[in-house]
Each structure stands twice: as structure tokens, then as C-alpha cells.
CSV table of C-alpha atoms in Angstrom, one decimal:
chain,number,residue,atom,x,y,z
A,1,MET,CA,-33.2,-60.3,-26.6
A,2,GLY,CA,-36.9,-59.2,-26.6
A,3,THR,CA,-38.5,-58.8,-29.8
A,4,HIS,CA,-41.4,-56.6,-30.7
A,5,ARG,CA,-43.4,-57.3,-33.8
A,6,THR,CA,-46.7,-56.0,-35.1
A,7,THR,CA,-48.1,-58.7,-37.3
A,8,SER,CA,-50.2,-56.3,-39.5
A,9,TRP,CA,-46.8,-54.7,-41.0
A,10,ALA,CA,-46.1,-57.9,-43.0
A,11,THR,CA,-49.4,-57.6,-44.8
A,12,VAL,CA,-49.4,-53.9,-45.6
A,13,PHE,CA,-45.7,-53.6,-46.6
A,14,VAL,CA,-46.1,-56.5,-48.8
A,15,ALA,CA,-49.4,-55.4,-50.2
A,16,THR,CA,-47.8,-52.2,-51.2
A,17,GLY,CA,-44.9,-53.8,-53.0
A,18,ALA,CA,-42.4,-54.2,-50.1
A,19,MET,CA,-39.6,-56.0,-52.0
A,20,ILE,CA,-35.9,-55.7,-51.9
A,21,LEU,CA,-33.7,-58.3,-54.0
A,22,LEU,CA,-30.4,-57.7,-55.3
A,23,GLY,CA,-30.0,-59.4,-58.5
A,24,GLY,CA,-27.0,-59.4,-60.8
A,25,PRO,CA,-23.6,-57.9,-60.4
A,26,PHE,CA,-23.0,-54.2,-59.4
A,27,SER,CA,-22.2,-52.0,-62.5
A,28,ALA,CA,-21.1,-48.5,-62.9
A,29,LEU,CA,-18.9,-48.3,-59.7
A,30,ALA,CA,-18.1,-44.8,-58.6
A,31,ALA,CA,-14.7,-44.0,-59.7
A,32,ALA,CA,-12.2,-43.8,-56.8
A,33,GLY,CA,-10.3,-40.5,-56.2
A,34,PRO,CA,-6.7,-40.1,-57.4
A,35,LEU,CA,-4.8,-42.5,-55.3
A,36,SER,CA,-2.0,-41.1,-53.1
A,37,PRO,CA,0.6,-42.6,-50.7
A,38,PRO,CA,-0.9,-42.8,-47.1
A,39,SER,CA,-0.3,-39.4,-45.4
A,40,THR,CA,1.8,-39.1,-42.3
A,41,SER,CA,1.6,-36.8,-39.4
A,42,ASN,CA,2.8,-36.6,-36.0
A,43,GLY,CA,4.1,-40.3,-36.0
A,44,THR,CA,0.7,-41.4,-37.4
A,45,VAL,CA,-0.3,-42.7,-40.8
A,46,LEU,CA,-3.7,-42.3,-42.6
A,47,TRP,CA,-5.1,-44.2,-45.5
A,48,ALA,CA,-8.4,-45.2,-47.0
A,49,TYR,CA,-10.4,-47.5,-49.1
A,50,GLY,CA,-14.0,-48.3,-49.9
A,51,ALA,CA,-16.4,-48.9,-53.1
A,52,GLN,CA,-19.8,-48.0,-54.2
A,53,GLY,CA,-22.1,-48.7,-57.1
A,54,GLY,CA,-25.5,-49.7,-58.3
A,55,SER,CA,-27.6,-52.3,-60.2
A,56,ASN,CA,-30.9,-52.1,-61.9
A,57,VAL,CA,-33.1,-55.2,-62.3
A,58,SER,CA,-36.4,-55.7,-63.8
A,59,GLY,CA,-38.4,-58.8,-64.8
A,60,VAL,CA,-41.4,-61.0,-64.2
A,61,HIS,CA,-41.6,-62.9,-61.2
A,62,ASN,CA,-44.6,-65.2,-60.0
A,63,GLY,CA,-46.7,-63.4,-62.6
A,64,THR,CA,-45.8,-59.9,-61.4
A,65,MET,CA,-43.7,-57.2,-62.9
A,66,GLU,CA,-40.8,-56.0,-60.5
A,67,SER,CA,-38.3,-53.2,-61.2
A,68,ARG,CA,-35.7,-52.1,-58.5
A,69,SER,CA,-32.7,-49.9,-58.4
A,70,VAL,CA,-30.2,-50.5,-55.7
A,71,TYR,CA,-27.2,-48.2,-54.7
A,72,PHE,CA,-24.8,-49.4,-52.1
A,73,GLY,CA,-21.5,-48.5,-50.9
A,74,TRP,CA,-19.1,-48.3,-47.8
A,75,HIS,CA,-15.9,-46.3,-47.3
A,76,VAL,CA,-13.0,-46.5,-44.6
A,77,ILE,CA,-10.6,-44.1,-43.1
A,78,LEU,CA,-7.8,-45.7,-40.9
A,79,THR,CA,-5.3,-44.0,-38.7
A,80,GLN,CA,-2.3,-45.9,-37.2
A,81,THR,CA,-0.4,-44.8,-34.2
A,82,ASN,CA,2.7,-46.9,-33.4
A,83,LEU,CA,2.8,-47.6,-29.5
A,84,SER,CA,6.0,-49.8,-29.3
A,85,ALA,CA,7.9,-52.3,-31.2
A,86,ALA,CA,5.2,-54.8,-30.9
A,87,THR,CA,1.9,-52.7,-30.5
A,88,PHE,CA,-0.1,-50.1,-32.4
A,89,GLU,CA,-3.5,-48.5,-32.3
A,90,LEU,CA,-5.8,-48.2,-35.2
A,91,GLU,CA,-8.5,-45.6,-35.3
A,92,ILE,CA,-11.3,-46.2,-37.9
A,93,VAL,CA,-14.4,-44.2,-39.4
A,94,ARG,CA,-16.4,-46.2,-41.4
A,95,THR,CA,-19.6,-45.2,-43.2
A,96,MET,CA,-22.0,-47.5,-45.1
A,97,GLY,CA,-25.1,-46.7,-46.9
A,98,PHE,CA,-27.7,-47.8,-49.5
A,99,THR,CA,-30.5,-46.7,-51.4
A,100,VAL,CA,-33.5,-48.7,-52.7
A,101,TYR,CA,-36.3,-47.9,-55.1
A,102,ALA,CA,-38.5,-50.4,-56.1
A,103,THR,CA,-41.9,-50.7,-58.2
A,104,PHE,CA,-44.3,-53.3,-58.5
A,105,CYS,CA,-47.3,-54.1,-60.9
A,106,ASN,CA,-49.6,-56.9,-61.0
A,107,PRO,CA,-50.3,-58.4,-63.2
A,108,ASN,CA,-48.6,-55.9,-65.4
A,109,CYS,CA,-47.8,-52.2,-65.5
A,110,ALA,CA,-50.0,-51.4,-68.6
A,111,HIS,CA,-53.2,-52.4,-66.8
A,112,PRO,CA,-52.1,-53.1,-63.0
A,113,ILE,CA,-54.7,-54.4,-60.5
A,114,LEU,CA,-52.1,-53.4,-57.9
A,115,TYR,CA,-49.3,-50.9,-58.3
A,116,ALA,CA,-46.7,-50.0,-55.5
A,117,ASN,CA,-43.7,-48.0,-54.8
A,118,LEU,CA,-40.9,-48.6,-52.3
A,119,SER,CA,-38.1,-46.5,-51.2
A,120,VAL,CA,-35.5,-47.4,-48.5
A,121,LYS,CA,-32.8,-45.2,-47.5
A,122,ALA,CA,-30.2,-46.3,-44.9
A,123,TRP,CA,-26.8,-45.7,-43.3
A,124,GLU,CA,-24.4,-46.7,-40.7
A,125,ARG,CA,-21.5,-44.7,-39.2
A,126,SER,CA,-19.1,-46.3,-37.0
A,127,VAL,CA,-16.2,-44.6,-34.9
A,128,GLY,CA,-13.7,-46.3,-33.0
A,129,PHE,CA,-10.2,-47.4,-32.2
A,130,ALA,CA,-8.5,-50.8,-31.3
A,131,ASN,CA,-5.1,-51.8,-29.9
A,132,PHE,CA,-3.3,-54.7,-31.6
A,133,THR,CA,0.0,-56.6,-30.7
A,134,THR,CA,2.2,-58.8,-33.0
A,135,THR,CA,3.0,-61.2,-30.1
A,136,GLY,CA,-0.3,-62.9,-30.1
A,137,SER,CA,-0.9,-66.6,-31.2
A,138,VAL,CA,-3.4,-68.8,-32.9
A,139,GLU,CA,-3.9,-72.4,-33.3
A,140,LEU,CA,-2.6,-73.9,-36.7
A,141,ASN,CA,-2.5,-77.7,-37.3
A,142,GLY,CA,-2.7,-78.1,-33.7
A,143,SER,CA,0.2,-76.0,-32.5
A,144,ALA,CA,0.3,-72.5,-31.3
A,145,VAL,CA,1.9,-70.0,-33.9
A,146,PRO,CA,2.6,-66.3,-33.8
A,147,ALA,CA,-0.2,-64.1,-34.7
A,148,LEU,CA,-1.4,-60.6,-35.0
A,149,ALA,CA,-4.0,-60.2,-32.1
A,150,ILE,CA,-6.4,-57.5,-30.8
A,151,VAL,CA,-6.0,-56.4,-27.2
A,152,ASP,CA,-9.0,-54.3,-26.8
A,153,ASP,CA,-11.7,-52.6,-29.0
A,154,HIS,CA,-13.9,-49.5,-28.3
A,155,ALA,CA,-16.7,-48.2,-30.7
A,156,SER,CA,-19.7,-45.8,-31.1
A,157,VAL,CA,-22.0,-46.8,-33.7
A,158,ASN,CA,-24.9,-44.9,-35.3
A,159,GLY,CA,-27.5,-46.2,-37.9
A,160,ASN,CA,-30.8,-45.1,-39.4
A,161,VAL,CA,-33.2,-46.7,-41.9
A,162,THR,CA,-36.2,-44.7,-43.5
A,163,GLU,CA,-38.8,-46.5,-45.6
A,164,SER,CA,-41.6,-45.1,-47.6
A,165,LEU,CA,-44.2,-47.1,-49.5
A,166,THR,CA,-47.4,-46.2,-51.6
A,167,GLY,CA,-49.8,-48.8,-53.1
A,168,THR,CA,-53.0,-48.5,-55.2
A,169,VAL,CA,-55.5,-51.3,-55.6
A,170,HIS,CA,-58.0,-51.0,-58.7
A,171,ARG,CA,-61.2,-52.9,-57.5
A,172,LEU,CA,-63.1,-54.9,-59.7
A,173,ILE,CA,-66.3,-53.1,-58.4
A,174,GLY,CA,-65.9,-49.6,-57.1
A,175,SER,CA,-63.3,-47.0,-57.4
A,176,SER,CA,-59.5,-47.4,-56.5
A,177,SER,CA,-58.1,-47.2,-53.2
A,178,THR,CA,-54.7,-46.0,-52.1
A,179,ALA,CA,-52.4,-46.9,-49.0
A,180,SER,CA,-49.0,-45.7,-47.7
A,181,GLY,CA,-46.8,-46.6,-44.9
A,182,TYR,CA,-43.7,-44.8,-43.5
A,183,THR,CA,-41.1,-46.1,-41.0
A,184,ALA,CA,-38.1,-44.5,-39.4
A,185,VAL,CA,-35.7,-46.5,-37.2
A,186,HIS,CA,-32.7,-45.4,-35.5
A,187,ASP,CA,-30.2,-46.8,-33.2
A,188,ALA,CA,-27.1,-45.9,-31.3
A,189,ALA,CA,-24.6,-48.0,-29.6
A,190,THR,CA,-21.4,-47.7,-27.6
A,191,VAL,CA,-19.1,-50.6,-26.5
A,192,SER,CA,-15.7,-51.4,-25.0
A,193,VAL,CA,-14.3,-54.9,-25.1
A,194,ALA,CA,-10.9,-56.2,-23.5
A,195,PHE,CA,-9.4,-59.5,-24.0
A,196,SER,CA,-7.2,-61.7,-21.8
A,197,PRO,CA,-5.1,-62.8,-23.4
A,198,ALA,CA,-5.2,-60.8,-26.6
A,199,LEU,CA,-7.3,-62.5,-29.3
A,200,GLY,CA,-5.4,-64.1,-32.3
A,201,LEU,CA,-6.5,-62.9,-35.6
A,202,ILE,CA,-4.0,-63.9,-38.4
A,203,PRO,CA,-0.8,-65.9,-38.3
A,204,THR,CA,2.2,-63.8,-38.9
A,205,ASN,CA,3.5,-66.2,-41.4
A,206,LEU,CA,0.2,-66.4,-43.8
A,207,SER,CA,0.5,-69.3,-46.5
A,208,PRO,CA,-2.3,-70.4,-48.9
A,209,HIS,CA,-4.7,-73.3,-47.7
A,210,GLN,CA,-4.3,-72.4,-44.1
A,211,THR,CA,-7.0,-72.5,-41.6
A,212,TRP,CA,-6.8,-71.6,-37.8
A,213,SER,CA,-8.8,-70.6,-34.8
A,214,SER,CA,-8.2,-68.8,-31.5
A,215,THR,CA,-10.1,-68.4,-28.4
A,216,SER,CA,-9.9,-65.5,-25.6
A,217,HIS,CA,-11.9,-64.5,-22.6
A,218,TYR,CA,-13.5,-61.0,-22.9
A,219,VAL,CA,-15.0,-58.5,-20.6
A,220,ALA,CA,-17.5,-56.1,-22.3
A,221,THR,CA,-19.1,-52.7,-21.3
A,222,GLY,CA,-21.8,-50.6,-23.1
A,223,SER,CA,-25.2,-50.4,-24.0
A,224,TRP,CA,-27.4,-49.4,-27.1
A,225,LEU,CA,-30.7,-47.3,-27.4
A,226,GLY,CA,-32.9,-46.8,-30.3
A,227,GLY,CA,-36.7,-46.2,-31.5
A,228,TYR,CA,-38.9,-46.4,-34.3
A,229,LEU,CA,-41.7,-44.3,-35.5
A,230,VAL,CA,-44.5,-45.8,-37.9
A,231,ALA,CA,-47.2,-43.8,-39.8
A,232,ARG,CA,-49.6,-45.6,-41.9
A,233,THR,CA,-52.8,-44.9,-43.8
A,234,GLY,CA,-55.1,-47.9,-44.8
A,235,PHE,CA,-56.9,-48.4,-47.9
A,236,ASN,CA,-60.0,-47.0,-46.2
A,237,GLY,CA,-58.1,-43.6,-45.6
A,238,THR,CA,-57.9,-44.1,-41.7
A,239,PRO,CA,-54.4,-43.1,-40.4
A,240,VAL,CA,-52.6,-45.1,-37.8
A,241,GLY,CA,-49.3,-44.9,-36.0
A,242,GLY,CA,-47.0,-45.6,-33.2
A,243,GLN,CA,-43.6,-45.4,-31.7
A,244,ARG,CA,-41.3,-47.3,-29.4
A,245,LEU,CA,-38.0,-47.0,-27.8
A,246,PHE,CA,-35.7,-50.0,-27.3
A,247,SER,CA,-32.5,-50.5,-25.5
A,248,GLY,CA,-30.2,-53.2,-24.5
A,249,SER,CA,-26.8,-53.8,-22.4
A,250,ALA,CA,-23.6,-54.9,-23.6
A,251,ASN,CA,-22.2,-55.5,-20.3
A,252,GLY,CA,-20.9,-59.1,-19.7
A,253,SER,CA,-18.1,-61.5,-20.1
A,254,GLY,CA,-17.4,-64.8,-21.6
A,255,ASN,CA,-15.3,-66.4,-24.4
A,256,LEU,CA,-15.1,-65.2,-28.0
A,257,SER,CA,-13.8,-67.4,-30.9
A,258,VAL,CA,-12.4,-66.7,-34.1
A,259,GLN,CA,-12.1,-69.0,-37.1
A,260,GLY,CA,-9.7,-68.0,-39.9
A,261,ALA,CA,-8.9,-69.3,-43.5
A,262,TYR,CA,-6.6,-68.1,-46.3
A,263,ALA,CA,-8.8,-67.4,-49.2
A,264,GLY,CA,-6.5,-66.8,-52.2
A,265,SER,CA,-4.9,-63.9,-53.6
A,266,GLU,CA,-6.7,-60.6,-54.7
A,267,GLN,CA,-5.1,-57.8,-56.9
A,268,LEU,CA,-6.5,-54.6,-56.5
A,269,ASN,CA,-7.0,-51.6,-59.1
A,270,ASP,CA,-3.8,-49.9,-58.1
A,271,GLY,CA,-1.9,-53.2,-58.9
A,272,ALA,CA,-1.3,-54.1,-55.2
A,273,LEU,CA,-1.4,-58.0,-54.8
A,274,THR,CA,-3.1,-58.9,-51.5
A,275,SER,CA,-4.0,-62.0,-49.6
A,276,ALA,CA,-7.8,-62.4,-49.0
A,277,VAL,CA,-8.6,-63.8,-45.6
A,278,HIS,CA,-12.0,-65.0,-44.3
A,279,LEU,CA,-12.8,-64.3,-40.5
A,280,SER,CA,-15.7,-65.4,-38.5
A,281,ILE,CA,-16.4,-64.9,-34.7
A,282,THR,CA,-18.5,-66.8,-32.4
A,283,GLY,CA,-20.0,-64.5,-29.6
A,284,PRO,CA,-22.4,-61.8,-29.2
A,285,PHE,CA,-20.8,-59.4,-31.6
A,286,ASP,CA,-20.9,-58.4,-35.3
A,287,LEU,CA,-17.5,-57.5,-36.8
A,288,ARG,CA,-16.7,-54.5,-39.1
A,289,GLU,CA,-13.6,-54.4,-41.2
A,290,GLY,CA,-12.1,-56.9,-38.7
A,291,ILE,CA,-11.6,-54.1,-36.2
A,292,LEU,CA,-14.8,-52.7,-34.7
A,293,LEU,CA,-17.1,-55.0,-32.5
A,294,VAL,CA,-20.8,-54.2,-32.7
A,295,PRO,CA,-23.2,-55.9,-30.3
A,296,LEU,CA,-25.7,-58.3,-32.2
A,297,GLY,CA,-28.7,-56.5,-30.4
A,298,ALA,CA,-27.7,-53.1,-31.7
A,299,ASP,CA,-26.8,-54.1,-35.5
A,300,LEU,CA,-29.6,-52.6,-37.7
A,301,PHE,CA,-28.0,-54.6,-40.8
A,302,GLY,CA,-27.2,-58.0,-39.0
A,303,GLY,CA,-30.3,-60.0,-39.9
A,304,ALA,CA,-33.8,-60.4,-38.5
A,305,GLY,CA,-35.0,-61.0,-34.8
A,306,HIS,CA,-34.6,-57.5,-33.6
A,307,ASP,CA,-36.8,-55.1,-31.8
A,308,TRP,CA,-37.6,-53.0,-34.8
A,309,SER,CA,-37.9,-56.2,-37.1
A,310,GLY,CA,-41.8,-56.2,-37.0
A,311,ALA,CA,-41.8,-52.5,-38.0
A,312,GLU,CA,-39.7,-52.7,-41.2
A,313,SER,CA,-41.0,-53.6,-44.7
A,314,SER,CA,-37.7,-54.8,-45.9
A,315,ALA,CA,-34.8,-57.1,-44.6
A,316,GLU,CA,-31.4,-56.2,-45.8
A,317,THR,CA,-28.0,-57.3,-44.1
A,318,ALA,CA,-24.5,-56.1,-45.1
A,319,ASP,CA,-21.2,-57.4,-43.5
A,320,THR,CA,-17.5,-57.7,-44.2
A,321,SER,CA,-16.9,-60.9,-46.0
A,322,ALA,CA,-13.0,-60.8,-46.7
A,323,LEU,CA,-10.0,-58.7,-45.8
A,324,ASP,CA,-7.4,-57.8,-48.2
A,325,LEU,CA,-4.0,-58.0,-46.6
A,326,ALA,CA,-0.7,-56.8,-48.0
A,327,LEU,CA,1.8,-58.5,-45.8
A,328,HIS,CA,5.0,-56.4,-46.5
A,329,GLY,CA,6.2,-53.3,-47.6
A,330,VAL,CA,3.4,-50.9,-47.1
A,331,GLY,CA,4.9,-49.0,-44.1
A,332,HIS,CA,1.8,-49.8,-42.1
A,333,PHE,CA,-0.7,-52.2,-41.0
A,334,GLY,CA,-1.5,-54.1,-44.2
A,335,LEU,CA,-5.3,-53.8,-44.5
A,336,LEU,CA,-5.7,-52.2,-47.9
A,337,ALA,CA,-9.1,-53.0,-48.6
A,338,THR,CA,-12.1,-55.4,-47.9
A,339,ALA,CA,-15.0,-57.0,-49.6
A,340,THR,CA,-18.6,-56.5,-48.4
A,341,GLY,CA,-21.7,-58.7,-48.9
A,342,TYR,CA,-25.2,-57.2,-49.1
A,343,ALA,CA,-28.3,-59.4,-49.3
A,344,GLY,CA,-32.0,-58.5,-49.3
A,345,ALA,CA,-35.1,-60.6,-48.8
A,346,VAL,CA,-38.2,-60.0,-51.0
A,347,ALA,CA,-41.7,-60.7,-50.7
A,348,ASN,CA,-43.9,-60.8,-53.8
A,349,PRO,CA,-47.7,-59.8,-53.8
A,350,ASN,CA,-50.2,-62.3,-55.4
A,351,GLN,CA,-53.2,-61.1,-57.5
A,352,PRO,CA,-55.1,-59.2,-54.8
A,353,GLY,CA,-58.7,-59.3,-54.3
A,354,SER,CA,-60.4,-56.6,-52.2
A,355,THR,CA,-57.2,-56.8,-49.9
A,356,PRO,CA,-53.8,-58.0,-51.2
A,357,SER,CA,-52.3,-60.9,-50.1
A,358,VAL,CA,-48.6,-62.5,-50.3
A,359,THR,CA,-46.2,-65.2,-50.7
A,360,PRO,CA,-42.6,-65.1,-49.9
A,361,SER,CA,-39.9,-65.7,-52.2
A,362,ALA,CA,-37.8,-68.7,-52.3
A,363,ALA,CA,-34.7,-67.3,-50.9
A,364,PRO,CA,-32.9,-63.8,-50.4
A,365,SER,CA,-30.3,-62.6,-52.9
A,366,GLY,CA,-27.2,-60.8,-52.5
A,367,VAL,CA,-24.0,-59.5,-54.1
A,368,GLN,CA,-20.4,-59.0,-52.9
A,369,LEU,CA,-18.9,-55.6,-53.6
A,370,GLN,CA,-14.9,-55.5,-53.7
A,371,GLY,CA,-13.4,-52.4,-52.0
A,372,GLN,CA,-10.3,-50.5,-53.5
A,373,PRO,CA,-7.8,-48.1,-52.2
A,374,GLU,CA,-8.7,-44.4,-52.4
A,375,SER,CA,-7.6,-41.2,-51.2
A,376,VAL,CA,-8.6,-40.0,-47.8
A,377,GLN,CA,-10.5,-36.9,-49.3
A,378,SER,CA,-12.3,-39.2,-51.7
A,379,ALA,CA,-13.4,-41.4,-48.7
A,380,GLN,CA,-14.8,-38.4,-46.9
A,381,GLN,CA,-16.7,-37.1,-49.8
A,382,ASN,CA,-18.1,-40.5,-50.7
A,383,SER,CA,-19.0,-41.1,-47.2
A,384,ASP,CA,-21.1,-38.0,-47.0
A,385,CYS,CA,-23.1,-38.6,-50.0
A,386,LEU,CA,-23.9,-42.1,-48.8
A,387,VAL,CA,-25.3,-40.6,-45.7
A,388,THR,CA,-27.5,-38.1,-47.5
A,389,SER,CA,-28.3,-40.5,-50.3
A,390,THR,CA,-26.8,-38.0,-52.8
A,391,CYS,CA,-24.3,-40.0,-54.5
A,392,PRO,CA,-24.4,-39.9,-58.3
A,393,GLY,CA,-26.5,-42.9,-59.6
A,394,SER,CA,-28.3,-43.1,-56.3
A,395,GLY,CA,-31.5,-41.2,-57.2
A,396,PRO,CA,-34.9,-42.7,-57.9
A,397,PRO,CA,-35.8,-43.8,-61.4
A,398,SER,CA,-38.2,-41.6,-63.3
A,399,ALA,CA,-40.8,-44.3,-63.4
A,400,LEU,CA,-41.6,-43.9,-59.7
A,401,GLY,CA,-44.8,-42.2,-58.9
A,402,ARG,CA,-45.3,-38.9,-56.9
A,403,GLY,CA,-46.7,-40.9,-54.0
A,404,THR,CA,-43.2,-42.0,-53.2
A,405,LEU,CA,-41.5,-38.6,-52.9
A,406,GLY,CA,-44.4,-37.2,-50.9
A,407,GLY,CA,-43.6,-40.1,-48.4
A,408,LEU,CA,-40.2,-39.3,-48.2
A,409,VAL,CA,-41.1,-35.9,-46.7
A,410,VAL,CA,-43.2,-37.6,-44.1
A,411,ALA,CA,-40.4,-40.2,-43.4
A,412,SER,CA,-37.7,-37.5,-43.2
A,413,LEU,CA,-39.7,-35.7,-40.4
A,414,LEU,CA,-40.1,-39.0,-38.7
A,415,THR,CA,-36.5,-39.8,-38.9
A,416,ALA,CA,-35.5,-36.5,-37.5
A,417,ALA,CA,-37.8,-37.1,-34.5
A,418,VAL,CA,-36.3,-40.5,-34.0
A,419,VAL,CA,-32.7,-39.4,-34.2
A,420,GLY,CA,-33.1,-36.3,-31.8
A,421,LEU,CA,-34.8,-38.5,-29.3
A,422,VAL,CA,-32.2,-41.3,-29.3
A,423,LEU,CA,-29.2,-39.3,-29.6
A,424,THR,CA,-30.2,-37.0,-26.7
A,425,ILE,CA,-30.4,-40.0,-24.5
A,426,ALA,CA,-27.5,-41.8,-26.0
A,427,ALA,CA,-25.1,-39.0,-25.9
A,428,ARG,CA,-24.9,-39.5,-21.8
A,429,ARG,CA,-23.7,-43.1,-22.4
A,430,ARG,CA,-20.7,-42.4,-24.5
A,431,PRO,CA,-17.7,-44.5,-23.6
A,432,VAL,CA,-14.7,-42.7,-22.0
A,433,ARG,CA,-11.7,-43.3,-24.0
A,434,PRO,CA,-8.7,-44.4,-22.0
A,435,PRO,CA,-5.7,-42.1,-22.2
A,436,LYS,CA,-3.4,-43.0,-25.3
A,437,ARG,CA,-0.2,-44.5,-24.5
A,438,ARG,CA,2.9,-42.7,-25.4
A,439,SER,CA,4.1,-43.5,-29.1
A,440,ALA,CA,7.3,-45.1,-29.9
A,441,PRO,CA,8.8,-44.1,-33.1
A,442,GLY,CA,8.8,-46.4,-36.2
A,443,TYR,CA,6.9,-49.5,-37.3
A,444,PRO,CA,8.6,-52.9,-36.9
A,445,ALA,CA,9.7,-54.6,-40.1
A,446,GLY,CA,7.4,-57.4,-40.7
A,447,ALA,CA,4.7,-56.4,-38.1
A,448,ALA,CA,2.5,-54.9,-40.7
A,449,GLY,CA,1.4,-58.4,-42.0
A,450,PRO,CA,-1.6,-60.1,-40.5
A,451,THR,CA,-4.8,-58.4,-39.8
A,452,PRO,CA,-8.4,-59.1,-38.4
A,453,ALA,CA,-11.5,-59.5,-40.5
A,454,ALA,CA,-14.7,-60.1,-41.7
A,455,GLN,CA,-18.1,-61.7,-41.5
A,456,ALA,CA,-19.5,-62.1,-38.2
A,457,THR,CA,-21.5,-65.1,-37.3
A,458,SER,CA,-22.7,-65.3,-34.0
A,459,ALA,CA,-24.1,-68.3,-31.9
A,460,GLU,CA,-24.9,-66.5,-28.4
A,461,ALA,CA,-27.8,-64.4,-28.0
A,462,ALA,CA,-27.7,-60.8,-27.2
A,463,PRO,CA,-28.9,-59.7,-23.7
A,464,ALA,CA,-32.4,-59.5,-23.0
A,465,VAL,CA,-34.3,-56.2,-23.4
A,466,ALA,CA,-37.3,-55.4,-21.2
A,467,GLU,CA,-40.3,-53.9,-23.4
A,468,THR,CA,-43.6,-52.8,-22.9
A,469,PRO,CA,-46.5,-55.4,-24.0
A,470,ASP,CA,-47.4,-55.3,-27.5
A,471,ALA,CA,-50.6,-53.1,-28.1
A,472,ALA,CA,-53.5,-54.3,-30.1
A,473,ASP,CA,-53.8,-52.8,-33.5
A,474,PRO,CA,-57.4,-51.8,-33.8
A,475,LEU,CA,-57.1,-51.4,-37.6
A,476,ASP,CA,-55.1,-54.5,-38.2
A,477,HIS,CA,-57.9,-56.2,-40.2
A,478,LEU,CA,-57.8,-53.3,-42.7
A,479,TRP,CA,-54.5,-54.2,-44.0
């Protein structure tokens, strides 16, 4: 896929304290709503799970004082409709969001030469459905064994990242100078994937220490469309900005492979004992909750090397790392929770002279957050606050300066502009959902066992995207 990078972004964002690093375990997890049995209506079953929480870290790193507050969470609502004795459909609504506030003082906060604030607010909402069969197979110890398999998958994904930065340099000679940067990135994707034969995911008879694999041919259709807007003001007070649309196609066919492993047991907060399963896929998709496939080129949180990478000051990734499966006795598909991993890269400013300089940190750092069962109502409420960055405990620390808050106003306007433009065009590209097949009453005993899952690692490149040539930044030397 084509990539657009503006080299001056790396300097300005790091110079203004562009750092995101998750350190230490999450604490003060938001309490889940009162648990209740899965609700049933017209032959369908609904249930939900999720988690959210925050961490605060501060300390000296490479001679600089860093403080950051991170709040991250995701919530999932599932609806199952039985189609026959061996097939069922799952509908999923998944919401993920995080908020990061960071400050940087060099060499210290009492007498800083450089002081910077950073805020990042991001969310992703996925809506889709997938059809499953209990008559699939995977390869285990050299033999084909019965397994749960995915027949087809349809998803619509929207995501947004908004960043706001301010920085002040106290010069050795002369007055202080300030700089700021605001970035808004939005992306919308739709994709449909059909497998032939159905792609095996998890053995029907799951046992400890098992590892398995499967491969299936896929045919995919879909596309994504996004854009970003950038506004910057340099230390000399001169503003500069830009905007760009990017797009790509998910149309294509090939082989997609799954590798799975039993990872032990996991007891959830409600007492349910589940089997944790790790799944990875090889192909041009990332996997959400073992159910939804997202094109690599449209994944805002799937790593670097995207159209918008050169415009961002931060590099966050988040993905499903394990599925927690109840194999029997739940009355529906046994996915009761998942674990999600979050990682953030960091770049630390050095002692700045007339213009700041940087050295990258040794490595990114991340945390895994374990999801828990919750009521559907609780999942809906928590999903809304993740998108609006209003969850309890997700607000900015009092130490952040007013410059960041002013930047958020500008960034929100940029976000609105990007979202409006992208969604207006993307609305024309929504996939047409095929007619739902007639449901058969009842869910077969034992068919609620296996399920799909987790972290998507991909080896194939996403389709190429045609872009306009990079425009030279006439003020690049000022950052």
C-alpha cells in the first residue's frame, strides 16, 4: 500500500513532547454493570463483555521528566441467531477507545528548558456479522479433526484519532517560544469475505497443550476511505497546515491461514471457568474478537506504515490477544470474554538548543487488559463514554497546561471536518447485507464449544493505494 510521510512531523511532534508509553498494569478498572443472564428475543440470544481502566506513570527517562495518564477500554455486544442444527449467525457491535495525556519537562519541571503537553483521543467502532458452522475442520497432529469454522464475514469499521500538542522552549538568549500541532485522522471501511471451504478456527474437542492450523481460499470485496487534516504553528509563530484523502480496495482472493493454540484456563470475575485460546491469521486482514476481519490498510491501530503514519505524533496499537471460551452449558456460542493488548511507542526529546532534537526510546511498551462479562446495558453505556472520552477517570490531569485544552478545540473542529467528508463518500460504499436465512429453533448441544479469536499477524501486503506526490514543506526547517 502506498504511504505518505511528512518528515517534519517527526521533529515537531517529538520536540513538543510526543510520547506515549504504557507502563505498569492497569488499575482502577471500571466496575461492570450488574450481571444478568443473556437476554433472549425472537429466537436470538444477546450477551456482552468488555473492560476499561487507566494507569498513571511518571519518572525520569534519559534525563527528562515524563508523566502520562492512559485510559483504555473496549466493549462488545453479541447477538446469536441459530440458522440450522449446525449453523448460526453472530452479529457484533464492538467499540474501542483510549485517551492519553502526557507532559514532558527537560531537564526538570521546576526549571524546564522545554515543556510540552500531548493529548490523544481515539476510538473505533465495528459493526458486522459472520456465519459459522460446527462441521468444519482443522489440522491437529497431522490429521483433520472436527472444528468450528467461519463461512463468511461482513464488517463496517469507523475509526478516529485526534491529537493535540503544545510546546515551549525557554531559550538561553532571548524570549521563550511556543509551538503547537493538531492532527485529526478518520477512516471508514467496509469488507465482505467468503471462505471455500469454511475456515476452521477451533477444534470441537479442545484440550490443553493443543496446537492446530487450517487454510482456506477466500474471496473479498470492499474498500476503505479516509483522510487527515493537520494544523501546525512553529516556534516562529508561522502557521502551516494541510489535508489529504486516502483510499484502498479490499477486492481480491487468495489463501488465508489460521494458527491456534490452547493457552490455559481463565476464570472470569463471575466465576465462569473458560479456556483461553490464541489465534493468529496470515493474510491481508486484522482480526477483531475472532469474528470481524478488518483490511490491514484500513486499521488505524494495526501498526505503522499507513497513509497517515507520517502525520501522527504517536504510534498506538491494540488487538485481541486471547479468546475466553466456555465449552459447555452456556446456551449460546461460548465466547464469554477476550483479552486485548495495547502498546504505545515513545520518543523522548533530548536537551534542546535553539531547536529541539530527539532520540527514540529503546522499544515500545504495552499492557494486556482482561475483559469480563457484563450486562448489555452496561456495555452500551461504557461504549458511548469511550467514543466521547468521558468515561470516569479518563479526564486530563490537573497538571496539564491550558495550551492543550485550547488545542483540543481546534482538533475537534478538524475531526468534524474529516469525519463529515469521509463519511459522506463512504456512505455510498456500504456493503449490501445478504438476506438472512430462516432460523431453526434450538441450538445444538455441544455446538457452543469452540470459537474464533485473536491477534492478527499478517504477512501479505494490503492493496496499493494511488496518491498524489508529496508536496514539499516550505517551513520544514523551522521544526
